[in-house]
Tab-separated table of C-alpha atoms in Angstrom:
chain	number	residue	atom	x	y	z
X	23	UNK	CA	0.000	0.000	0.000
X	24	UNK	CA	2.939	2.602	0.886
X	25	UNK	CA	4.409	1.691	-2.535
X	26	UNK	CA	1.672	2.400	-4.494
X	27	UNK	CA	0.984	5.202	-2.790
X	28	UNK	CA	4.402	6.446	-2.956
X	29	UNK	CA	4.276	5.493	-6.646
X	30	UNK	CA	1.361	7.321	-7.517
X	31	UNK	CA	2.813	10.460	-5.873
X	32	UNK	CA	6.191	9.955	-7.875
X	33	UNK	CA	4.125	9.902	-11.369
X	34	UNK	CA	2.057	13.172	-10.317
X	35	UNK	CA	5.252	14.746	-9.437
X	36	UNK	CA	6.533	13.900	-12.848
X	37	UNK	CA	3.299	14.483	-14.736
X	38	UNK	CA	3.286	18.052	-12.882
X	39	UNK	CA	6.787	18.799	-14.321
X	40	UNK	CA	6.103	17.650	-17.899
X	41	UNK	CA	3.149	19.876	-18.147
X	42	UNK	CA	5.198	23.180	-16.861
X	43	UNK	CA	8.186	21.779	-19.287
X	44	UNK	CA	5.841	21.664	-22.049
X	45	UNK	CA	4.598	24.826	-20.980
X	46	UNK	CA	7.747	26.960	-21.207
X	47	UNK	CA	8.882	25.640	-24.744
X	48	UNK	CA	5.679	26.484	-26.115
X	49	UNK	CA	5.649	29.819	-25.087
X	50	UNK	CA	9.101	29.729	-26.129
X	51	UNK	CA	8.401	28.697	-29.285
X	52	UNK	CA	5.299	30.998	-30.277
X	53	UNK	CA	6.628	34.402	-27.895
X	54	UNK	CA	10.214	34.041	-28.271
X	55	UNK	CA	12.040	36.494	-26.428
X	56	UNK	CA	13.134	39.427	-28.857
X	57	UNK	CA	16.547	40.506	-30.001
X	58	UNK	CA	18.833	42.037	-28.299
X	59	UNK	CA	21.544	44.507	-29.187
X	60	UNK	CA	23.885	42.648	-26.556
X	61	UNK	CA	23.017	39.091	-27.981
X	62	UNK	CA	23.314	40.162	-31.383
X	63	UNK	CA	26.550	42.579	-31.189
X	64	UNK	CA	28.240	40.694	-27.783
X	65	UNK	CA	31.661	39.312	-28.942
X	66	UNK	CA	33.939	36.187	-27.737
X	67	UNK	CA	37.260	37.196	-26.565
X	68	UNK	CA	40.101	37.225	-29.147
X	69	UNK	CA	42.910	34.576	-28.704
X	70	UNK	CA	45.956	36.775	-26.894
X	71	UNK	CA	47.870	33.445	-27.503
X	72	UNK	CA	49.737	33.631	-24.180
X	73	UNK	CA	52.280	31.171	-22.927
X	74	UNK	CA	50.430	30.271	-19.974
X	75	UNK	CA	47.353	29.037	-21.979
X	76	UNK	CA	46.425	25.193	-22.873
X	77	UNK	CA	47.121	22.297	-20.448
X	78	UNK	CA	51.162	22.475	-19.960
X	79	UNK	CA	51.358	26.667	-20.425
X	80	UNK	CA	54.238	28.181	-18.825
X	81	UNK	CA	54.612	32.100	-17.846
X	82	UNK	CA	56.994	33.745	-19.523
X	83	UNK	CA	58.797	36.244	-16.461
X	84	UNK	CA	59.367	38.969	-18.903
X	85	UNK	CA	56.110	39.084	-20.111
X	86	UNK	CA	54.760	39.029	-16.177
X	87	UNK	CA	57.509	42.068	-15.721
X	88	UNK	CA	56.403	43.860	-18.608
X	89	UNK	CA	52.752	43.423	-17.299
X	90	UNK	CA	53.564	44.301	-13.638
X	91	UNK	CA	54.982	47.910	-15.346
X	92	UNK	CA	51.575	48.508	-17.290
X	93	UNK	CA	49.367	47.798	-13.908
X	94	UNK	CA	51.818	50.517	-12.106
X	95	UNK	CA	51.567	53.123	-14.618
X	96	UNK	CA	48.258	52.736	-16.239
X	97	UNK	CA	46.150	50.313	-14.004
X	98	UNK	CA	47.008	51.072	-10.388
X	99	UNK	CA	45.135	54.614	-10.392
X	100	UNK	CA	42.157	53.276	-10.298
X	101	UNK	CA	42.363	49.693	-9.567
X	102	UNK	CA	43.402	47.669	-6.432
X	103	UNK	CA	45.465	44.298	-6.259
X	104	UNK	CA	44.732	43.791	-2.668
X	105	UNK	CA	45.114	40.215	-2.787
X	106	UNK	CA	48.763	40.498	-3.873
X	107	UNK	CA	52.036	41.805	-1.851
X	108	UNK	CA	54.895	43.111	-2.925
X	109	UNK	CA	57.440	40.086	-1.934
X	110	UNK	CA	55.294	38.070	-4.307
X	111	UNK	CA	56.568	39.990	-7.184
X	112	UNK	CA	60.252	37.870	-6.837
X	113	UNK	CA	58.312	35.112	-8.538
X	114	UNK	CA	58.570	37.451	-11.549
X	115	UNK	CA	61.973	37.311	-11.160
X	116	UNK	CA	63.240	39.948	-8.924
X	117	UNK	CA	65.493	40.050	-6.702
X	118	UNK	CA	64.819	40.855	-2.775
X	119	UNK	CA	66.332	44.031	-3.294
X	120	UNK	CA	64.370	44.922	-6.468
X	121	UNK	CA	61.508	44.537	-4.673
X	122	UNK	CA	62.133	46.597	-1.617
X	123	UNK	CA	62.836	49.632	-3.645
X	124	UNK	CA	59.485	48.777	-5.978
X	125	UNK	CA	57.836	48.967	-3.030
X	126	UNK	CA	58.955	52.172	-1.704
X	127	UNK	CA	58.685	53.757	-5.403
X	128	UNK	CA	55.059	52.909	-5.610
X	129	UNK	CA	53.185	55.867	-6.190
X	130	UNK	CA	50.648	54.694	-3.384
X	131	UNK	CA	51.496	54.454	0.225
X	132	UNK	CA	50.220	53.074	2.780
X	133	UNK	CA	47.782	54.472	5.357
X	134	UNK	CA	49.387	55.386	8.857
X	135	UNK	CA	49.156	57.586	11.933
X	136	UNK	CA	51.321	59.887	12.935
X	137	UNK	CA	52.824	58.580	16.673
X	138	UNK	CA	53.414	62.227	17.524
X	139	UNK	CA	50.216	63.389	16.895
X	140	UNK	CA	47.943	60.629	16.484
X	141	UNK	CA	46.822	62.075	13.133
X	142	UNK	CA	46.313	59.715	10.043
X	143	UNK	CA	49.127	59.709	7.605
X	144	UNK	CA	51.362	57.864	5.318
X	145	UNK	CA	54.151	55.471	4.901
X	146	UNK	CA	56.483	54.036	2.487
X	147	UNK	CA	55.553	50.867	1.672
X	148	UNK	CA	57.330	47.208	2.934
X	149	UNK	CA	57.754	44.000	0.775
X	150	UNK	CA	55.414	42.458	3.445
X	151	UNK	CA	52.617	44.968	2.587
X	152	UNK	CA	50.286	43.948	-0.026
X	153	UNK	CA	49.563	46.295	-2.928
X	154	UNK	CA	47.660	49.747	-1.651
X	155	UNK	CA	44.483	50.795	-2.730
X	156	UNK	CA	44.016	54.046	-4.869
X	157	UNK	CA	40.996	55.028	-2.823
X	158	UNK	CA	40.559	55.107	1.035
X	159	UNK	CA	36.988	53.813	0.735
X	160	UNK	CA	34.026	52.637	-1.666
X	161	UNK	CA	32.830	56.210	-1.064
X	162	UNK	CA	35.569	57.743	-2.550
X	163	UNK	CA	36.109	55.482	-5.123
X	164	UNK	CA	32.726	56.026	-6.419
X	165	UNK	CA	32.950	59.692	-6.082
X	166	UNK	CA	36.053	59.787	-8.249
X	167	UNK	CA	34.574	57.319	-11.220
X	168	UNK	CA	31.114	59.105	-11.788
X	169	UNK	CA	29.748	56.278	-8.977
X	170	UNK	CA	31.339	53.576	-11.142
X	171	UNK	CA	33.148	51.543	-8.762
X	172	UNK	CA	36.759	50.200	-10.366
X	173	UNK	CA	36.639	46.398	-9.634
X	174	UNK	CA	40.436	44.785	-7.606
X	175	UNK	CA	41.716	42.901	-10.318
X	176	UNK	CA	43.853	40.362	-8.016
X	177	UNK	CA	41.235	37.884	-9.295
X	178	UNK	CA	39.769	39.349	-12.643
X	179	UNK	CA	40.989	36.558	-14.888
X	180	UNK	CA	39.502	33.342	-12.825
X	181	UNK	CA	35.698	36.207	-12.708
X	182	UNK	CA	35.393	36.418	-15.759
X	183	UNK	CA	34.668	33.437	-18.612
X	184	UNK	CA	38.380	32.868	-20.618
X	185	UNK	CA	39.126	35.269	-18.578
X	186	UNK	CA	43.258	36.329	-19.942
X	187	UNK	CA	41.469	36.458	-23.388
X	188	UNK	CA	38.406	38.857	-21.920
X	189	UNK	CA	41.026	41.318	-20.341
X	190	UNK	CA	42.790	41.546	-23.572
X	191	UNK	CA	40.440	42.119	-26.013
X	192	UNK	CA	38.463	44.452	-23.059
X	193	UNK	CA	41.592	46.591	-23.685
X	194	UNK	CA	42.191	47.462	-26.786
X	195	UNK	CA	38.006	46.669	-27.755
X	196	UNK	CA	36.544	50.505	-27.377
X	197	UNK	CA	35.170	52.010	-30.496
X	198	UNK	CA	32.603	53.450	-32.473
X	199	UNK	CA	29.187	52.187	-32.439
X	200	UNK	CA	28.340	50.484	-35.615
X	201	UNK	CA	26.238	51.994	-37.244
X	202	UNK	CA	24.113	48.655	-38.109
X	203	UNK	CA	23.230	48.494	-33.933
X	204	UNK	CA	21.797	51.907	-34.279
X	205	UNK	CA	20.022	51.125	-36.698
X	206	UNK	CA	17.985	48.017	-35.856
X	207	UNK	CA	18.372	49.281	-32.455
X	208	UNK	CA	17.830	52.952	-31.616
X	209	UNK	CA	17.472	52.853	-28.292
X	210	UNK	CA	21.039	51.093	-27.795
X	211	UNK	CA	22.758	54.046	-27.752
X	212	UNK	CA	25.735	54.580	-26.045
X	213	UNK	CA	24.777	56.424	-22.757
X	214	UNK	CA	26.641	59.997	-22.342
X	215	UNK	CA	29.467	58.843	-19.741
X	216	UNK	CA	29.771	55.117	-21.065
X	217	UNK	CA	31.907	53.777	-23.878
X	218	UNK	CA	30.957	51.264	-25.983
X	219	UNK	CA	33.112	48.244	-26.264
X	220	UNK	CA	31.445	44.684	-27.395
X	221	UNK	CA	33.420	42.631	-25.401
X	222	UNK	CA	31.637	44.109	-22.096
X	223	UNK	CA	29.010	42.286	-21.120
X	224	UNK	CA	26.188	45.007	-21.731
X	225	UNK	CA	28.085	46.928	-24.510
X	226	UNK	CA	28.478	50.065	-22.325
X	227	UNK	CA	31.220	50.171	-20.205
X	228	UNK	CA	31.885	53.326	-17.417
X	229	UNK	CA	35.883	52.539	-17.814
X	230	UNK	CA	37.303	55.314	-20.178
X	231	UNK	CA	39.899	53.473	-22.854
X	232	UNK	CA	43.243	52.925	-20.540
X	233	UNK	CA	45.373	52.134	-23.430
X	234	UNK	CA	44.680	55.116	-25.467
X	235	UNK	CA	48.252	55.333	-27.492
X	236	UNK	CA	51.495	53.382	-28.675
X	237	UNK	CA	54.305	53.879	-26.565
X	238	UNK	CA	52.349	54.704	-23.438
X	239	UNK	CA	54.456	52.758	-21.288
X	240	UNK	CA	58.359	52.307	-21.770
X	241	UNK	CA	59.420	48.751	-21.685
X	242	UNK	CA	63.039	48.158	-19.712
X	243	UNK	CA	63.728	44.797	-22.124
X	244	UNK	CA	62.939	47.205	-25.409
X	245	UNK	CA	60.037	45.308	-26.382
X	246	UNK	CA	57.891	48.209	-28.650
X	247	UNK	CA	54.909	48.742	-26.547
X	248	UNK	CA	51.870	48.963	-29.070
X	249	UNK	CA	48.347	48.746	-27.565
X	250	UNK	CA	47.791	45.282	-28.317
X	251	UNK	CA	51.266	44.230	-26.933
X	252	UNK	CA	50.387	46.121	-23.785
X	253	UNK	CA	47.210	44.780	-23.393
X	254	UNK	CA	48.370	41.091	-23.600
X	255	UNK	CA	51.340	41.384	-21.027
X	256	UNK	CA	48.849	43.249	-18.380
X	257	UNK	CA	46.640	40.128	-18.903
X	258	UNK	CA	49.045	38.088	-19.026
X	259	UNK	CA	50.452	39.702	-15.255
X	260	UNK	CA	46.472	39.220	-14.265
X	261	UNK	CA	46.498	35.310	-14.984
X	262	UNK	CA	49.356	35.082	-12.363
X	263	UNK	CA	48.214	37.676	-9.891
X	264	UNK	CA	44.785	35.033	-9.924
X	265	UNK	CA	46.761	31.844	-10.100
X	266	UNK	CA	50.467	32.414	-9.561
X	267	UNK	CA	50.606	28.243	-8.457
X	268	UNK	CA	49.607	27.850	-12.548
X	269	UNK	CA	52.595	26.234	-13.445
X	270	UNK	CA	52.959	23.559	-10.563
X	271	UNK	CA	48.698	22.683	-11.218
X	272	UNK	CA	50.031	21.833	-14.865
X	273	UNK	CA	53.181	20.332	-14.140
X	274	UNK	CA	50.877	18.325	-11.219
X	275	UNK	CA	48.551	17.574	-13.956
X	276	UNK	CA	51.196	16.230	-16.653
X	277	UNK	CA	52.604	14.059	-14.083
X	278	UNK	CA	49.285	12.528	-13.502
X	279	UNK	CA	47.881	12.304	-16.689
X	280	UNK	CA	51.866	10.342	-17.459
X	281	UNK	CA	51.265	8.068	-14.176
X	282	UNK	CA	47.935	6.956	-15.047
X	283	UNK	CA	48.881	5.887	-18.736
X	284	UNK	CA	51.512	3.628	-17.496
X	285	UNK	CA	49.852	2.290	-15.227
X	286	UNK	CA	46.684	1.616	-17.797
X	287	UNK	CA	49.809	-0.219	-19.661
X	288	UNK	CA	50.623	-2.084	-16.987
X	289	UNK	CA	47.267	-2.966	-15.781
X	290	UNK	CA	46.647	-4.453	-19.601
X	291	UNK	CA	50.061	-6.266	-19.239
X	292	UNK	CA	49.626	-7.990	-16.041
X	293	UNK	CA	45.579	-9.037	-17.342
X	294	UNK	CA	46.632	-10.846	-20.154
X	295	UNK	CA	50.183	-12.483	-18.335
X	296	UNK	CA	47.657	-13.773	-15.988
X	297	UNK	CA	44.643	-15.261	-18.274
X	298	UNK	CA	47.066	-16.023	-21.162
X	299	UNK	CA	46.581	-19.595	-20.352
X	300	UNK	CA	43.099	-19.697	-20.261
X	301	UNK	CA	41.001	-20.251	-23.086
X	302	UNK	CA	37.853	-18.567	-24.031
């Protein structure tokens, strides 16, 4: 009796969800949901074709330096890195030293308060002090970016889908409106404080173009600094500040993937040593 009863509720349980299944793809089907200027005019990121990409991807240090320079001169006034501290920049190759005086020739230092007076103030910065802030507060950040608030990037490329790839073509992406969006779609246009750039999700991004020139920065290994060149090596610093453990997960990874295919091999050998006699 408890089976068929438990039965019976099972099937109207089912039979409820078939009838509201049935009911969304017919009203999918004869009111689909109309076009939208960010379906239609959205793009997929463009391949930066870094080093660290694809299943054994390796950084390359001089790219991560080169990228480390772009955050400092072009990023870091708006943007924080507070997940990252300035000793973690030897795994880009630096040396203890290098890093001390990168940290006290940041352009942002830290919050502090005067002993003498108990006032608030400001200090150099330490390798053991992780990357400062542009902005005191949310408040002030907003206030300084038309209430836009500029997003820490310690973590942008593991937020945001193929992510290396999205900051890339985000970069150099701002342009025009076509005109064939204002056309079909008049209302889409590009709100007075916003920039349009198709690889944001909605279009419109509050972010004025940060790479506006070749040249902007001045590489120390004299690689030429065009926009596109720029834009790859500051993504290509953002994969590591969101991962830096990348290349020992792929190295890990290799291993195993080499570990289990011998020992497939060997599990194949040792089946037919042992049933080799046996006939089927």
């Amino acid at each position: 009796m408890v089976r068929t009863i438990a039965l019976l509720i099972g099937a109207g349980f089912v039979f409820v969800l078939g009838i509201a299944l049935f009911g969304t793809v017919s009203t999918a089907i004869s009111d689909p949901a109309p076009e939208t200027a960010e379906h239609e005019f959205h793009l997929h990121p463009k391949d930066a074709h870094l080093p660290s990409a694809g299943l054994v991807g390796k950084f390359d240090r001089q790219q991560l330096q080169r990228g480390l320079k772009v955050y400092q001169e072009v990023c870091a006034a708006c943007h924080s890195l507070k997940f990252v501290s300035f000793r973690d920049f030897e795994q880009l190759g630096y040396s203890e030293g290098q890093v001390k005086a990168l940290a006290q020739a940041w352009p942002i230092e830290q919050p502090s308060v005067n002993p003498d007076t108990g006032e608030a103030a400001t200090r150099k910065n330490i390798p053991s002090d992780r990357v400062p802030s542009p902005y005191p507060n949310e408040v002030a950040a907003r206030a300084a970016n038309n209430n836009a608030l500029p997003p820490d990037l310690s973590l942008m490329t593991k937020a945001r889908h193929d992510g290396a790839n999205y900051v890339a073509s985000l970069l150099t992406g701002y342009q025009n409106q076509p005109a064939e969006l204002l056309r079909k779609f008049p209302d889409a246009k590009t709100p007075t404080g916003l920039h349009y750039n198709p690889y944001f999700a909605n279009l419109n991004i509050a972010m004025p173009p940060p790479l506006t020139s070749d040249g902007q920065v001045t590489y120390d290994d004299g690689t030429q600094p065009t926009k596109q060149q720029m834009a790859n090596d500051v993504a290509a610093f953002l994969t590591w500040t969101a991962e830096p453990n990348l290349e020992s997960r792929h190295g890990a990874g290799l291993a195993t993937v080499i570990f289990l295919a011998i020992f497939v091999f060997l599990t194949i050998g040792a089946y037919r040593n042992v049933w080799r006699g046996v006939k089927h």
